[in-house]
Amino acid sequence: KQDYVPYFLTANHCVSTQSAASSLQTAWFYRSTSCHSGVPGNVANRNGGAILLYASAATDSSFLKLNDMPPAGVTLAGWDARGTAQSGLAIYGLHHPAGDLLKYSVGAVDGFYNCSANGDQISCPAGDANSAFYGVVWSEGITEGGSSGSALFSNGRVIGTLLGGSSTCLKTHGLDTYGRFDQAFKSQIWSWLAG
């Protein structure tokens, strides 16, 4: 809608209640000043929390409206709710494993999965095109704990949010699963983004 409302997408298992949303703190530009430097640049923190608009375990998605505007220079992410992703589609992820500086991973959609969580245990049997999650295998980079809720991109647009998976430094080709943005969009998020 090009109205620049500060919406924020994350995982339901990260923020699923208004209490959690109210305590949300964001750190903008939390990335290295140069490749492999490990030195953060000028980080801009916001502590105003957010309003929880939507939360669903079905796609492990939460959609919020930040109470504070992001700082100048932030690029808002576009999204794609067409649901056209198929196995082999090139994707990338931007995330902060274990709260570390911004990381970039490159890979491909591996297929569709039906995921459910029981405490810290996640079960993701293979599914079909109607399943609520994408499986992703990385060819460069990984995700780790703390990356949850980060965005999965295809052609520069968000198509999912990270639930979890087996990708680690010791298992670089492990499977990660992302809640499908198109399904969360069709469920209710459309009313804010396209209504």
mmCIF file of N, CA, C and O in Angstrom, residues 16 39 173:
data_model
loop_
_atom_site.group_PDB
_atom_site.id
_atom_site.type_symbol
_atom_site.label_atom_id
_atom_site.label_comp_id
_atom_site.label_asym_id
_atom_site.label_seq_id
_atom_site.Cartn_x
_atom_site.Cartn_y
_atom_site.Cartn_z
ATOM 1 N N SER A 16 3.982 -14.495 20.646
ATOM 2 C CA SER A 16 2.632 -15.022 20.430
ATOM 3 C C SER A 16 1.583 -14.348 21.307
ATOM 4 O O SER A 16 0.406 -14.670 21.202
ATOM 5 N N VAL A 39 32.912 -6.238 13.580
ATOM 6 C CA VAL A 39 32.726 -4.970 14.293
ATOM 7 C C VAL A 39 31.381 -4.368 13.879
ATOM 8 O O VAL A 39 31.163 -4.097 12.698
ATOM 9 N N HIS A 173 24.300 -28.766 5.578
ATOM 10 C CA HIS A 173 23.225 -29.026 4.616
ATOM 11 C C HIS A 173 21.981 -29.589 5.295
ATOM 12 O O HIS A 173 21.191 -30.293 4.680
#
